[in-house]
Amino acid sequence: MAAEKSSIKIITLIAADGSVFEVEPNIVKEMKTVQSYIDELDQNTVSIPLPNVFGNDLAMIIEYCKKHASEEETKEAKEEFDFEFVKRMKSDDKLRLLQAASYLNMESFLQFMAKAIAAEIENQSVEFVRDYFQIESDFTPEEEAELRKENEWAFK
Amino acid sequence: MKRERHEHNNHIENEEENNNNDIISDLPDSVLLHILSFLKTKDAVKTCILSTRWKNLWKHLSILTLYSSHFKTLRDFFKFVSRILFLRDDSTAIHTLDLHRRGIIEPHLLKKIIKYAVSHNVQQLEIDVGCDIQHFPTCLFSCQTLTSLHLYVRHRISGQRTLFPNSLNLPSLTNLSLDSFAFPIENDGRANPFSAMKRLNNLIIDDCIVLDAQKLCISSDRLTDLTIQTTFERCFCEIELSTPSLCTFDFIGIPYQKLRGSHLSSIKQVNFDANIMENPTKPPSVLLSWLLELTGIKSLRVTSTTLQVLSLVPNLLKVEFPSLCNLKSLKVKRKEISYELSKSLLDANFAKLPTGASYTDVVKLWETFSEGSSSIPDGIVDFLLQNSPSAEVDIIN
């Protein structure tokens, strides 16, 4: 199996909006969801539909993977890239990328996005976090007051 | 306790249908817990009132970050810690626990936290507290699951160091970082605190001493990275390395100790950031002797001040220097000269000025060696590279 797998030269990823990305196998190594497709097929070129990821997001994820898969880049250059990568994203970009990372089952990218999101909600009020995540509370005001009281030791 | 959720395989369509923007709550627990892990635990617990989905999530956190500075009063902090340990899901292991209480921590609370962590298979512990070492439960020092330990036990008396416990049995430990400890000496007059840690890879010793300023012996077959940081001269008189796998050696502080060992050539990467005391008790040739001992260096990173310390060796450029034959890379990072170093440099260089030196010469000398300058001594880079002229040189500003 190993020999057959290594014969794959180009992998085509098709995003939810139909946009197409051709990448080398080492770029998708971290995407376990894609890997499980590849393991099932043994053709020279593989085309994989990713109906839960939009093209713009997939383009960013591939950019990230390319940078991190590169052996020529120094650790410092990768850190600098990560910093800029997060800086240019809006809040909902981060949430969508986290969702994509979860769907693609990418461990280190998921960690990276979780950390970026945590940095935005650190030291913020519950109201801010609720708004940030666009969570609609299903507690009645009474229930919420009760919960706050129960957990008042965390709100000091 | 995992909540049942619908699998949203066609999530995009759903979003269009019911205009639900709450994508976060549809993600699996493990993903949400990732986010909570990066928060201080106080903020993580607060997410319990976001919605039902989040109510009990924090209880499954395996990374706890407990800092007293996150609380208004000490009482609030102690209560918080007790509630966390009481309410969290007991079947979830503790992966990492960070406990910071710079002032005195109540012994019974410390015991409770450590015992809880050890009984929940803790792997990484970072503890920075003020207390007596006797207040630590002994189970910490025989924890079978611990892979990484950072320990800073602040002594009640400022400037005093905590005696390092003698009998440690930490079979899984790979990373150890110690701050402000005093290592006891054994019958042979040496301190040898790490010999029982068979898997140790990475060791950081920060501002530690050996009792009676005796020899510090580091023997470890698997150690690959060693960092020693000192703040004064007589913390120990000699470093004896019995570390055949050691590859990286970082030293930050005042080079004073003899460096000995049977496998010093295994060290390939060396980082030095040297300084000196105001009135050094020893001539500054120690640093030079280290470079002569470390024959295997491929990559050397030094601060410009380290090179200034080296330049204090009398007639350095004429010293026979058969070392650094395998050097591939020399990096010099510019760093401002400290007050103490400036004093020694000015004394030494003024003494070298010929009688009748011009005013301009004096001003130039003053500018080169005064506090805050980050000059690199003339000729020293060529001196270091004499046996490896093809090595890459990088000056980092």
Coordinates of C-alpha atoms in Angstrom, one line a residue:
Chain A
M1 CA 0.0 0.0 0.0
A2 CA 2.8 2.4 0.9
A3 CA 4.3 2.3 -2.5
E4 CA 0.9 2.9 -4.2
K5 CA 0.2 5.8 -2.0
S6 CA 3.5 7.5 -2.7
S7 CA 2.8 7.3 -6.4
I8 CA 0.1 10.0 -6.0
K9 CA 1.6 13.2 -7.3
I10 CA -1.2 15.7 -7.2
I11 CA -4.3 15.9 -5.1
T12 CA -7.2 18.0 -6.2
L13 CA -9.4 19.5 -3.4
I14 CA -12.8 20.8 -4.4
A15 CA -14.3 23.4 -2.0
A16 CA -18.0 23.9 -1.1
D17 CA -18.3 26.7 -3.7
G18 CA -16.7 24.6 -6.4
S19 CA -13.3 26.2 -6.4
V20 CA -10.5 23.8 -7.1
F21 CA -7.0 23.5 -5.5
E22 CA -4.2 21.3 -6.7
V23 CA -1.7 20.5 -4.0
E24 CA 1.2 18.1 -3.4
P25 CA 0.5 15.2 -1.0
N26 CA 2.8 16.5 1.7
I27 CA 0.6 19.6 2.0
V28 CA -2.5 17.6 3.0
K29 CA -0.6 15.3 5.4
E30 CA -2.1 17.0 8.4
M31 CA -5.7 16.8 7.1
K32 CA -6.7 13.4 8.4
T33 CA -10.1 13.6 6.7
V34 CA -8.4 14.0 3.3
Q35 CA -5.9 11.3 4.2
S36 CA -8.7 8.8 4.8
Y37 CA -9.9 9.5 1.3
I38 CA -6.5 9.0 -0.2
D39 CA -6.0 5.7 1.7
E40 CA -9.2 4.4 0.1
L41 CA -8.2 5.2 -3.4
D42 CA -5.1 4.3 -5.3
Q43 CA -5.0 6.3 -8.4
N44 CA -2.3 8.7 -9.6
T45 CA -4.4 11.7 -9.2
V46 CA -7.1 12.0 -6.5
S47 CA -9.9 14.4 -6.5
I48 CA -11.6 15.1 -3.2
P49 CA -14.8 17.1 -2.5
L50 CA -14.8 19.1 0.7
P51 CA -18.4 20.2 0.9
N52 CA -18.0 21.8 4.4
V53 CA -15.1 24.2 3.5
F54 CA -15.4 27.3 1.4
G55 CA -12.7 28.2 -1.2
N56 CA -11.4 31.3 0.6
D57 CA -10.9 29.3 3.8
L58 CA -9.4 26.3 2.1
A59 CA -6.9 28.7 0.3
M60 CA -5.8 30.1 3.7
I61 CA -5.5 26.6 5.2
I62 CA -3.4 25.5 2.3
E63 CA -1.2 28.6 2.6
Y64 CA -0.6 27.7 6.3
C65 CA 0.2 24.1 5.5
K66 CA 2.6 25.0 2.7
K67 CA 4.5 27.3 5.1
H68 CA 4.6 24.8 7.9
A69 CA 5.5 21.8 5.6
S70 CA 8.5 23.7 4.2
E71 CA 11.8 22.4 5.4
E72 CA 13.6 25.5 4.2
E73 CA 11.8 27.9 6.5
T74 CA 13.3 28.6 9.9
K75 CA 11.3 28.3 13.1
E76 CA 11.4 32.1 13.4
A77 CA 10.0 32.6 9.9
K78 CA 7.2 30.2 10.7
E79 CA 6.4 32.1 13.9
E80 CA 6.4 35.4 12.1
F81 CA 4.1 33.9 9.5
D82 CA 1.7 32.6 12.2
F83 CA 1.6 36.1 13.8
E84 CA 0.7 37.8 10.5
F85 CA -1.7 35.1 9.6
V86 CA -3.8 35.7 12.7
K87 CA -3.5 39.4 12.4
R88 CA -5.1 39.6 9.0
M89 CA -8.2 37.6 10.1
K90 CA -11.5 38.9 11.4
S91 CA -13.3 37.1 14.2
D92 CA -15.7 35.2 12.0
D93 CA -12.8 34.1 9.8
K94 CA -11.2 32.5 12.8
L95 CA -14.4 30.7 13.8
R96 CA -14.9 29.4 10.2
L97 CA -11.3 28.2 10.1
L98 CA -11.7 26.5 13.4
Q99 CA -14.8 24.7 12.1
A100 CA -12.9 23.8 8.9
A101 CA -9.9 22.5 11.0
S102 CA -12.3 20.4 13.0
Y103 CA -14.0 19.0 9.9
L104 CA -10.6 18.3 8.2
N105 CA -9.4 16.8 11.5
M106 CA -6.1 18.8 11.5
E107 CA -4.5 18.6 14.9
S108 CA -1.9 21.4 15.0
F109 CA -4.0 23.9 12.9
L110 CA -6.9 23.3 15.2
Q111 CA -4.7 24.1 18.2
F112 CA -3.4 27.2 16.4
M113 CA -6.9 28.5 15.7
A114 CA -8.2 27.6 19.2
K115 CA -5.3 29.6 20.7
A116 CA -6.1 32.6 18.4
I117 CA -9.8 32.5 19.4
A118 CA -8.9 32.1 23.1
A119 CA -6.7 35.2 22.9
E120 CA -9.8 37.2 21.8
I121 CA -12.0 36.1 24.6
E122 CA -9.4 36.1 27.4
N123 CA -10.3 38.6 30.2
Q124 CA -13.7 39.4 28.6
S125 CA -17.1 39.3 30.1
V126 CA -19.6 36.5 29.5
E127 CA -21.7 38.9 27.5
F128 CA -18.8 39.7 25.2
V129 CA -18.0 36.0 24.7
R130 CA -21.7 35.2 24.0
D131 CA -21.8 38.0 21.4
Y132 CA -18.4 37.0 19.9
F133 CA -19.5 33.4 19.4
Q134 CA -23.1 34.5 18.5
I135 CA -24.5 32.1 21.1
E136 CA -28.1 32.5 21.9
S137 CA -28.6 31.6 25.6
D138 CA -31.3 29.0 26.2
F139 CA -31.4 29.9 29.9
T140 CA -34.2 31.9 31.4
P141 CA -33.0 35.0 33.2
E142 CA -33.9 33.2 36.5
E143 CA -31.8 30.2 35.5
E144 CA -28.9 32.3 34.6
A145 CA -29.1 34.3 37.8
E146 CA -29.2 31.0 39.7
L147 CA -26.1 29.7 37.8
R148 CA -24.2 32.9 38.5
K149 CA -25.0 32.5 42.1
E150 CA -24.0 28.9 42.2
N151 CA -20.7 29.7 40.5
E152 CA -20.1 33.0 42.1
W153 CA -16.6 31.8 43.2
A154 CA -15.6 32.0 39.6
F155 CA -16.9 35.5 39.0
K156 CA -14.8 37.3 41.7
Chain B
M1 CA -21.1 13.2 30.2
K2 CA -20.7 14.0 26.5
R3 CA -23.8 15.7 25.2
E4 CA -25.4 14.2 22.2
R5 CA -25.2 16.4 19.2
H6 CA -26.5 16.0 15.7
E7 CA -23.8 15.5 13.1
H8 CA -24.0 18.4 10.8
N9 CA -22.7 16.9 7.6
N10 CA -24.5 19.5 5.5
H11 CA -23.9 22.3 7.9
I12 CA -23.8 25.0 5.2
E13 CA -27.3 24.2 4.1
N14 CA -28.6 24.3 7.6
E15 CA -27.1 27.6 8.1
E16 CA -29.1 29.0 5.2
E17 CA -32.3 27.4 6.4
N18 CA -32.4 28.6 10.0
N19 CA -29.9 31.5 9.9
N20 CA -28.1 30.0 12.8
N21 CA -24.7 31.7 13.2
D22 CA -23.7 29.9 16.3
I23 CA -21.2 27.7 14.5
I24 CA -19.1 27.3 17.7
S25 CA -21.7 25.3 19.7
D26 CA -22.0 22.7 17.0
L27 CA -18.4 21.8 17.2
P28 CA -17.4 18.7 19.2
D29 CA -16.6 19.0 22.9
S30 CA -12.9 18.3 22.2
V31 CA -12.7 21.4 20.0
L32 CA -14.3 23.6 22.5
L33 CA -12.1 22.2 25.3
H34 CA -9.1 23.2 23.1
I35 CA -10.2 26.8 23.3
L36 CA -10.9 26.6 27.0
S37 CA -7.5 25.1 27.6
F38 CA -5.8 28.3 26.4
L39 CA -7.8 30.4 28.8
K40 CA -7.0 30.9 32.4
T41 CA -9.2 28.5 34.3
K42 CA -11.2 31.3 35.8
D43 CA -12.3 32.5 32.4
A44 CA -12.9 28.9 31.3
V45 CA -15.3 28.3 34.2
K46 CA -17.2 31.5 33.4
T47 CA -18.3 30.0 30.0
C48 CA -20.7 27.8 32.0
I49 CA -23.4 30.5 31.7
L50 CA -23.2 30.9 27.9
S51 CA -25.8 28.3 27.3
T52 CA -26.8 24.7 28.3
R53 CA -24.2 23.5 25.7
W54 CA -21.4 25.1 27.8
K55 CA -22.8 24.5 31.3
N56 CA -20.6 21.5 32.2
L57 CA -18.0 21.7 29.6
W58 CA -15.3 23.2 31.8
K59 CA -15.5 20.3 34.1
H60 CA -13.7 18.2 31.5
L61 CA -10.7 20.5 31.2
S62 CA -7.5 18.7 31.5
I63 CA -5.3 21.8 31.6
L64 CA -5.7 24.0 34.7
T65 CA -4.1 27.4 35.0
L66 CA -4.4 28.7 38.6
Y67 CA -2.9 32.1 39.4
S68 CA -3.6 33.9 42.6
S69 CA -3.0 37.2 40.7
H70 CA -6.3 36.6 38.8
F71 CA -8.2 37.1 42.0
K72 CA -8.9 40.2 44.1
T73 CA -8.3 38.5 47.5
L74 CA -6.4 35.4 48.6
R75 CA -9.5 34.0 50.0
D76 CA -11.2 34.2 46.7
F77 CA -8.3 32.4 45.1
F78 CA -8.3 29.6 47.7
K79 CA -12.1 29.2 47.4
F80 CA -11.8 29.0 43.6
V81 CA -9.2 26.3 43.7
S82 CA -11.2 24.3 46.2
R83 CA -14.4 24.5 44.1
I84 CA -12.6 23.5 40.9
L85 CA -11.1 20.4 42.5
F86 CA -14.4 19.5 44.0
L87 CA -16.7 20.1 41.0
R88 CA -14.6 19.1 38.0
D89 CA -15.3 15.7 36.4
D90 CA -13.3 13.2 38.5
S91 CA -12.7 10.8 35.6
T92 CA -10.9 13.4 33.5
A93 CA -7.2 13.2 33.9
I94 CA -5.1 16.3 34.6
H95 CA -2.7 16.8 31.8
T96 CA -1.2 20.2 32.8
L97 CA -1.4 22.2 36.0
D98 CA 0.1 25.6 36.5
L99 CA 0.0 26.9 40.0
H100 CA 1.3 30.4 40.8
R101 CA 1.1 32.0 44.2
R102 CA 4.1 34.2 44.7
G103 CA 3.4 34.8 48.3
I104 CA 2.9 32.2 50.9
I105 CA 0.5 29.4 50.0
E106 CA -1.5 27.6 52.8
P107 CA 0.2 24.3 53.3
H108 CA -3.0 22.3 53.3
L109 CA -4.2 23.8 50.1
L110 CA -0.9 23.1 48.4
K111 CA -1.1 19.5 49.6
K112 CA -4.6 19.2 48.3
I113 CA -3.8 20.5 44.9
I114 CA -0.6 18.4 44.4
K115 CA -2.3 15.2 45.7
Y116 CA -5.2 15.8 43.4
A117 CA -2.9 16.4 40.4
V118 CA -0.8 13.3 41.1
S119 CA -3.8 11.1 41.7
H120 CA -5.2 12.3 38.3
N121 CA -2.1 11.3 36.4
V122 CA -0.6 14.7 35.9
Q123 CA 2.0 15.0 33.2
Q124 CA 3.1 18.6 33.3
L125 CA 3.4 20.7 36.4
E126 CA 4.5 24.3 36.8
I127 CA 4.6 25.4 40.4
D128 CA 5.7 28.8 41.6
V129 CA 4.8 29.2 45.2
G130 CA 6.1 30.5 48.5
C131 CA 6.3 27.8 51.1
D132 CA 8.6 25.3 52.8
I133 CA 9.6 22.3 50.7
Q134 CA 8.4 20.1 53.6
H135 CA 4.9 21.2 52.8
F136 CA 4.9 19.4 49.4
P137 CA 3.3 16.0 49.7
T138 CA 5.9 13.3 49.1
C139 CA 3.7 11.8 46.3
L140 CA 5.0 14.6 44.0
F141 CA 8.5 13.4 44.3
S142 CA 7.6 9.8 43.3
C143 CA 5.0 10.7 40.7
Q144 CA 5.1 8.0 38.0
T145 CA 3.3 10.0 35.2
L146 CA 5.1 13.3 35.5
T147 CA 7.0 14.2 32.3
S148 CA 7.6 17.9 32.8
L149 CA 8.2 19.8 36.0
H150 CA 9.0 23.4 36.6
L151 CA 9.6 24.1 40.3
Y152 CA 10.2 27.4 42.0
V153 CA 9.7 27.3 45.7
R154 CA 10.2 30.8 47.1
H155 CA 12.0 30.8 50.5
R156 CA 10.5 32.8 53.3
I157 CA 13.7 34.7 53.7
S158 CA 14.5 36.7 50.6
G159 CA 17.8 35.7 49.0
Q160 CA 17.7 32.2 50.6
R161 CA 17.3 29.1 48.5
T162 CA 15.2 26.1 49.2
L163 CA 17.0 22.8 49.8
F164 CA 16.5 20.5 46.9
P165 CA 14.8 17.2 48.1
N166 CA 17.2 14.3 48.1
S167 CA 15.3 11.3 47.1
L168 CA 13.4 11.8 43.8
N169 CA 11.8 9.0 41.9
L170 CA 10.3 10.5 38.7
P171 CA 10.7 7.7 36.2
S172 CA 8.9 9.5 33.3
L173 CA 10.4 12.9 33.7
T174 CA 11.9 14.3 30.5
N175 CA 11.9 18.1 31.2
L176 CA 13.0 19.6 34.5
S177 CA 13.3 23.3 35.3
L178 CA 14.4 24.5 38.7
D179 CA 14.6 28.0 40.1
S180 CA 16.4 29.1 43.2
F181 CA 17.3 25.8 44.8
A182 CA 20.3 24.8 46.9
F183 CA 21.6 21.3 46.0
P184 CA 22.9 19.3 49.0
I185 CA 26.3 17.6 48.7
E186 CA 26.8 13.9 49.0
N187 CA 29.5 12.0 50.8
D188 CA 32.0 12.5 48.0
G189 CA 31.6 16.3 48.4
R190 CA 29.7 16.7 45.1
A191 CA 26.1 17.5 44.4
N192 CA 24.6 15.0 41.9
P193 CA 20.9 15.7 42.0
F194 CA 19.8 14.3 38.7
S195 CA 21.4 10.9 38.4
A196 CA 18.1 9.0 39.2
M197 CA 16.1 10.7 36.4
K198 CA 16.8 8.2 33.7
R199 CA 14.8 9.8 30.9
L200 CA 15.7 13.4 31.4
N201 CA 16.2 15.2 28.1
N202 CA 16.0 18.9 29.0
L203 CA 17.3 20.5 32.1
I204 CA 17.2 24.2 33.1
I205 CA 18.9 25.3 36.3
D206 CA 18.2 28.9 37.1
D207 CA 19.8 30.8 40.0
C208 CA 20.6 27.6 41.9
I209 CA 23.6 26.9 44.1
V210 CA 25.5 23.9 45.5
L211 CA 25.9 24.0 49.3
D212 CA 29.3 25.2 50.3
A213 CA 29.9 26.2 46.7
Q214 CA 31.0 22.7 45.9
K215 CA 31.0 20.8 42.6
L216 CA 27.8 20.3 40.6
C217 CA 27.7 17.0 38.9
I218 CA 25.1 16.4 36.1
S219 CA 25.0 12.8 35.1
S220 CA 22.3 11.7 32.7
D221 CA 22.6 9.4 29.7
R222 CA 19.7 10.9 27.7
L223 CA 20.1 14.6 28.5
T224 CA 20.3 16.6 25.2
D225 CA 19.6 20.2 26.3
L226 CA 21.1 22.0 29.3
T227 CA 20.6 25.5 30.4
I228 CA 22.4 27.1 33.3
Q229 CA 21.7 30.5 34.5
T230 CA 23.6 32.1 37.3
T231 CA 23.4 35.5 39.0
F232 CA 26.7 35.6 40.9
E233 CA 30.1 33.9 40.9
R234 CA 30.3 31.4 43.7
C235 CA 27.1 29.4 43.2
F236 CA 29.2 26.3 42.5
C237 CA 32.9 25.8 41.8
E238 CA 32.8 23.3 39.0
I239 CA 30.4 21.8 36.5
E240 CA 31.1 18.2 35.9
L241 CA 29.1 16.8 33.0
S242 CA 28.6 13.1 32.5
T243 CA 26.1 13.5 29.7
P244 CA 27.0 11.5 26.5
S245 CA 23.9 12.7 24.6
L246 CA 24.2 16.4 25.4
C247 CA 23.9 18.4 22.2
T248 CA 22.9 21.9 23.3
F249 CA 24.4 23.9 26.1
D250 CA 23.1 27.4 27.1
F251 CA 24.8 29.5 29.7
I252 CA 23.6 32.8 30.9
G253 CA 25.4 34.5 33.7
I254 CA 28.9 34.8 35.1
P255 CA 31.4 32.2 33.9
Y256 CA 33.3 31.2 37.0
Q257 CA 33.2 27.5 37.2
K258 CA 35.6 25.0 35.7
L259 CA 33.8 22.8 33.1
R260 CA 34.8 19.2 33.0
G261 CA 33.4 16.0 31.5
S262 CA 34.2 13.0 29.5
H263 CA 31.9 13.6 26.6
L264 CA 32.1 17.4 26.1
S265 CA 32.7 16.9 22.4
S266 CA 29.1 15.7 22.0
I267 CA 28.0 19.3 22.5
K268 CA 27.3 20.8 19.1
Q269 CA 25.3 23.9 19.8
V270 CA 26.4 26.5 22.4
N271 CA 24.7 29.7 23.4
F272 CA 26.5 32.1 25.7
D273 CA 25.3 35.3 27.3
A274 CA 28.1 36.1 29.7
N275 CA 28.6 38.9 32.2
I276 CA 31.0 39.7 35.0
M277 CA 30.7 40.9 38.6
E278 CA 31.8 44.4 39.5
N279 CA 35.0 43.3 41.2
P280 CA 35.6 39.8 39.6
T281 CA 37.5 37.5 41.9
K282 CA 38.9 35.5 39.0
P283 CA 40.6 36.5 35.8
P284 CA 38.1 36.2 32.9
S285 CA 39.9 33.3 31.3
V286 CA 37.1 30.8 32.4
L287 CA 35.1 31.5 29.3
L288 CA 38.1 30.9 27.1
S289 CA 38.8 27.6 28.9
W290 CA 35.2 26.5 28.1
L291 CA 35.6 27.2 24.4
L292 CA 38.8 25.2 24.6
E293 CA 37.1 22.3 26.3
L294 CA 34.0 22.2 24.0
T295 CA 35.7 20.8 20.9
G296 CA 32.6 19.7 19.0
I297 CA 30.8 23.0 18.6
K298 CA 29.1 23.5 15.2
S299 CA 26.9 26.4 16.0
L300 CA 27.9 29.1 18.5
R301 CA 25.6 31.9 19.5
V302 CA 27.0 34.6 21.7
T303 CA 26.0 38.1 22.8
S304 CA 28.4 40.9 21.9
T305 CA 28.9 41.3 25.7
T306 CA 30.1 37.7 25.9
L307 CA 32.8 38.7 23.4
Q308 CA 33.6 41.7 25.5
V309 CA 34.1 39.4 28.6
L310 CA 36.3 37.2 26.5
S311 CA 38.3 40.2 25.3
L312 CA 39.3 40.9 28.9
V313 CA 41.7 37.9 28.7
P314 CA 45.1 39.5 28.6
N315 CA 46.6 39.3 25.1
L316 CA 43.7 37.1 23.9
L317 CA 44.4 37.5 20.2
K318 CA 47.9 36.0 20.8
V319 CA 46.7 33.0 22.8
E320 CA 47.0 29.6 21.1
F321 CA 43.5 28.6 20.2
P322 CA 43.1 25.1 18.6
S323 CA 39.4 25.1 19.2
L324 CA 36.2 25.6 17.1
C325 CA 37.5 23.5 14.2
N326 CA 34.1 22.2 13.4
L327 CA 32.3 25.5 13.5
K328 CA 29.6 26.0 10.8
S329 CA 27.8 29.0 12.2
L330 CA 28.7 31.9 14.5
K331 CA 25.9 34.3 15.5
V332 CA 26.6 37.4 17.5
K333 CA 23.7 39.2 19.0
R334 CA 24.3 42.7 20.0
K335 CA 23.6 43.4 23.7
E336 CA 24.2 46.5 25.7
I337 CA 27.2 46.5 28.1
S338 CA 26.2 46.4 31.8
Y339 CA 27.5 48.8 34.3
E340 CA 29.8 46.1 35.9
L341 CA 31.2 45.0 32.6
S342 CA 31.7 48.6 31.4
K343 CA 33.8 49.3 34.5
S344 CA 36.1 46.4 33.9
L345 CA 36.4 47.1 30.2
L346 CA 37.2 50.8 30.7
D347 CA 39.8 49.9 33.3
A348 CA 41.5 47.3 31.1
N349 CA 41.5 49.4 28.0
F350 CA 42.6 52.7 29.6
A351 CA 45.5 50.8 31.0
K352 CA 46.5 49.7 27.5
L353 CA 46.4 53.3 26.1
P354 CA 49.9 54.5 25.2
T355 CA 51.2 57.5 27.2
G356 CA 50.4 60.7 25.2
A357 CA 47.3 59.2 23.6
S358 CA 45.2 61.9 21.9
Y359 CA 41.9 63.2 23.3
T360 CA 40.0 61.6 20.4
D361 CA 41.5 58.2 21.3
V362 CA 40.2 58.6 24.9
V363 CA 36.7 59.7 23.7
K364 CA 36.6 56.8 21.3
L365 CA 37.5 54.3 24.0
W366 CA 35.0 55.8 26.3
E367 CA 32.2 55.5 23.7
T368 CA 33.1 51.9 22.8
F369 CA 33.1 50.6 26.3
S370 CA 30.6 52.7 28.2
E371 CA 27.4 51.3 29.7
G372 CA 24.8 50.8 27.0
S373 CA 27.2 50.4 24.1
S374 CA 26.8 47.2 22.1
S375 CA 30.2 47.2 20.4
I376 CA 32.0 44.0 19.3
P377 CA 35.7 43.9 20.2
D378 CA 38.1 44.3 17.3
G379 CA 39.6 41.1 15.9
I380 CA 37.7 38.7 18.1
V381 CA 35.4 37.3 15.4
D382 CA 38.5 36.4 13.3
F383 CA 40.1 35.0 16.4
L384 CA 37.2 32.6 16.9
L385 CA 37.1 31.7 13.3
Q386 CA 40.8 31.0 12.8
N387 CA 40.3 27.2 12.5
S388 CA 37.0 27.3 10.6
P389 CA 37.3 30.2 8.1
S390 CA 34.4 29.1 6.1
A391 CA 31.8 29.3 8.9
E392 CA 28.9 31.5 8.4
V393 CA 28.9 34.7 10.5
D394 CA 25.7 36.5 11.4
I395 CA 25.6 39.8 13.4
I396 CA 22.1 40.3 14.8
N397 CA 21.2 43.8 15.9

